[in-house]
Coordinates of C-alpha atoms in Angstrom, one line a residue:
M155 CA 0.0 0.0 0.0
R156 CA 2.9 2.4 0.8
P157 CA 4.2 2.3 -2.8
L158 CA 0.8 3.3 -4.1
V159 CA 0.7 6.3 -1.9
F160 CA 4.1 7.3 -2.7
V161 CA 3.5 7.0 -6.5
A162 CA 0.3 9.2 -6.0
L163 CA 2.4 11.9 -4.1
L164 CA 5.0 11.9 -7.0
F165 CA 2.2 12.5 -9.4
T166 CA 0.7 15.1 -7.5
A167 CA 3.9 16.9 -7.1
A168 CA 4.8 16.7 -10.6
A169 CA 1.4 18.2 -11.6
C170 CA 2.0 21.3 -9.4
N171 CA 3.9 24.5 -10.1
G172 CA 7.3 24.3 -8.2
S173 CA 7.2 27.8 -6.7
T174 CA 3.8 27.7 -5.3
G175 CA 2.7 24.0 -4.8
L176 CA -0.3 24.6 -7.0
P177 CA -1.2 23.6 -10.5
D178 CA 0.1 26.2 -13.0
A179 CA -2.1 29.1 -13.5
T180 CA -4.2 28.8 -16.7
L181 CA -6.4 32.0 -16.6
T182 CA -5.0 35.3 -17.5
N183 CA -5.3 38.4 -15.2
A184 CA -7.0 41.3 -17.2
E185 CA -8.1 44.5 -15.9
R186 CA -11.7 45.7 -16.5
T187 CA -14.2 48.4 -15.5
D188 CA -17.5 47.6 -14.0
T189 CA -20.5 49.4 -12.4
L190 CA -22.8 48.6 -9.6
Y191 CA -26.2 50.1 -8.6
A192 CA -27.0 50.9 -5.0
L193 CA -28.8 48.3 -2.9
V194 CA -31.4 50.9 -1.9
G195 CA -33.2 53.3 -4.3
T196 CA -32.5 51.7 -7.6
P197 CA -34.7 49.1 -9.5
V198 CA -34.5 45.7 -8.0
S199 CA -33.5 44.3 -11.5
T200 CA -30.3 46.2 -11.3
P201 CA -27.1 44.4 -10.1
S202 CA -25.9 45.5 -6.6
G203 CA -23.7 42.7 -5.9
Y204 CA -20.3 41.6 -7.3
S205 CA -18.8 38.2 -7.3
L206 CA -14.9 37.8 -7.7
E207 CA -15.7 34.4 -9.1
G208 CA -15.9 35.1 -12.8
S209 CA -15.7 39.0 -12.3
R210 CA -19.5 39.3 -12.5
R211 CA -22.2 41.6 -11.3
V212 CA -25.0 39.9 -9.3
R213 CA -28.6 40.9 -8.8
T214 CA -29.0 40.5 -5.1
D215 CA -32.8 39.7 -5.5
L216 CA -31.8 36.5 -7.3
S217 CA -28.9 35.2 -5.6
V218 CA -26.5 35.5 -2.5
D219 CA -23.5 34.2 -4.6
F220 CA -21.7 37.6 -4.4
D221 CA -18.8 38.7 -2.3
F222 CA -19.9 42.4 -1.7
A223 CA -22.6 44.8 -2.5
Y224 CA -22.6 48.6 -3.2
N225 CA -24.9 51.0 -1.5
V226 CA -25.5 54.7 -0.8
Q227 CA -26.1 55.2 2.9
A228 CA -28.9 57.4 4.3
D229 CA -26.3 60.1 5.1
G230 CA -25.2 60.1 1.5
S231 CA -21.9 58.2 2.0
R232 CA -21.0 55.5 -0.5
V233 CA -19.9 52.0 0.7
F234 CA -19.1 48.3 -0.2
L235 CA -20.7 46.0 2.0
P236 CA -19.0 42.5 2.4
R237 CA -21.4 39.7 3.0
A238 CA -20.9 39.6 6.7
A239 CA -21.9 43.2 7.0
L240 CA -25.0 42.2 5.4
G241 CA -25.5 39.3 7.8
I242 CA -25.0 36.6 5.1
D243 CA -22.8 33.8 6.4
P244 CA -21.1 35.9 9.3
T245 CA -19.5 32.9 10.8
A246 CA -17.9 31.5 7.7
T247 CA -14.3 30.3 8.2
V248 CA -13.3 32.8 5.4
N249 CA -15.3 35.8 4.8
P250 CA -15.1 38.2 2.0
G251 CA -13.3 41.3 3.0
F252 CA -11.4 44.6 1.9
L253 CA -8.0 45.9 2.7
T254 CA -7.4 49.6 2.0
S255 CA -4.1 50.3 0.0
D256 CA -2.4 53.5 -0.6
Q257 CA -0.4 52.2 -3.4
T258 CA -1.3 52.8 -7.0
F259 CA -3.5 50.4 -8.7
E260 CA -0.7 49.3 -10.8
A261 CA 1.7 48.8 -7.9
I262 CA -0.7 46.4 -6.1
Q263 CA 1.0 43.2 -7.2
V264 CA 0.3 40.5 -4.5
A265 CA -2.8 40.1 -2.3
P266 CA -1.9 39.6 1.5
S267 CA -3.5 36.5 3.2
N268 CA -4.9 38.1 6.3
G269 CA -6.1 41.5 7.6
Y270 CA -9.3 42.0 5.7
L271 CA -12.3 43.9 7.0
T272 CA -15.3 41.7 6.7
D273 CA -18.0 42.9 9.0
R274 CA -18.5 46.5 8.3
A275 CA -19.3 49.0 5.6
I276 CA -16.1 50.1 3.6
P277 CA -16.3 53.9 2.8
L278 CA -15.6 54.8 -0.7
V279 CA -14.1 57.8 -2.4
V280 CA -13.1 58.4 -6.0
G281 CA -9.5 57.2 -6.3
S282 CA -9.7 54.8 -3.2
R283 CA -8.0 51.4 -3.8
Y284 CA -8.5 48.0 -2.1
V285 CA -7.3 44.6 -2.2
V286 CA -10.4 42.3 -2.0
R287 CA -10.7 38.5 -0.9
S288 CA -13.7 36.5 -2.0
R289 CA -15.8 33.8 -0.2
V290 CA -14.4 30.3 -0.6
T291 CA -15.4 29.3 -4.2
C292 CA -12.4 27.0 -5.1
Q293 CA -12.7 23.3 -4.8
I294 CA -9.3 23.4 -2.9
G295 CA -11.0 25.5 -0.1
V296 CA -9.4 28.8 -0.7
P297 CA -10.6 32.3 -1.7
K298 CA -9.9 34.5 -4.8
Y299 CA -8.3 37.8 -4.8
A300 CA -8.7 41.2 -6.6
K301 CA -7.8 44.7 -6.6
I302 CA -10.2 47.6 -7.1
E303 CA -10.0 51.3 -7.7
V304 CA -13.2 53.7 -7.4
V305 CA -13.3 55.5 -10.6
S306 CA -16.5 57.7 -10.3
F307 CA -20.1 57.9 -8.9
D308 CA -23.3 58.8 -10.6
D309 CA -25.6 60.4 -8.0
L310 CA -28.6 60.5 -10.4
A311 CA -28.3 56.7 -11.2
R312 CA -26.9 55.7 -7.9
T313 CA -24.0 53.9 -9.2
V314 CA -20.3 53.3 -8.7
A315 CA -17.8 52.6 -11.5
F316 CA -14.6 50.8 -10.7
R317 CA -11.5 49.2 -12.0
V318 CA -11.0 45.6 -11.2
L319 CA -8.5 43.1 -11.8
T320 CA -9.1 39.5 -10.5
D321 CA -7.0 36.5 -10.3
D322 CA -9.4 33.6 -11.1
N323 CA -6.7 30.9 -10.6
C324 CA -7.4 29.1 -7.3
G325 CA -4.6 29.6 -4.7
F326 CA -2.9 32.4 -6.7
K327 CA -2.7 36.0 -5.3
G328 CA -0.9 37.7 -8.2
L329 CA -2.7 40.9 -9.0
E330 CA -0.6 42.0 -12.1
P331 CA -2.0 41.6 -15.7
G332 CA -1.2 38.4 -17.6
L333 CA -0.7 34.9 -16.3
P334 CA 0.1 34.9 -12.6
K335 CA 3.2 33.3 -11.3
R336 CA 2.3 33.7 -7.5

């Protein structure tokens, strides 16, 4: 039995990228711009949630498969709301969250593992930048990571526009354009 276990471990090691212990990345990181509508004060049919998995907007009336939502608070402040701040899976082992960054969007190259704010509203201003962690969506039990920069707000439509680059490769934290190496 031991020789079979040893052979299985060798095949597993051979299939993994030597520097990360993960299979080689196959999905290219690409920057895009997206828009979300406020949770309150916009038609229910407009997307207010965002899922890092697939870099997609989500209608919150149809699904809770999102990592954060956008809202304009009663005092007029604009915020991203991670799932736990909305009361969705607040006791999950890994909750989506945000880390504020003072680096330029381009300078953010790797997502940290810890320190994400998960249970409160994240205040937004044009030019603010964040590293974002998703809920666990990978079969290997880890989240995905992205970087976001707020580009603009439309007060009439109650929207936020933002730049985003997501690493859709499970276990990778590289936040540079192209095929990630880390």
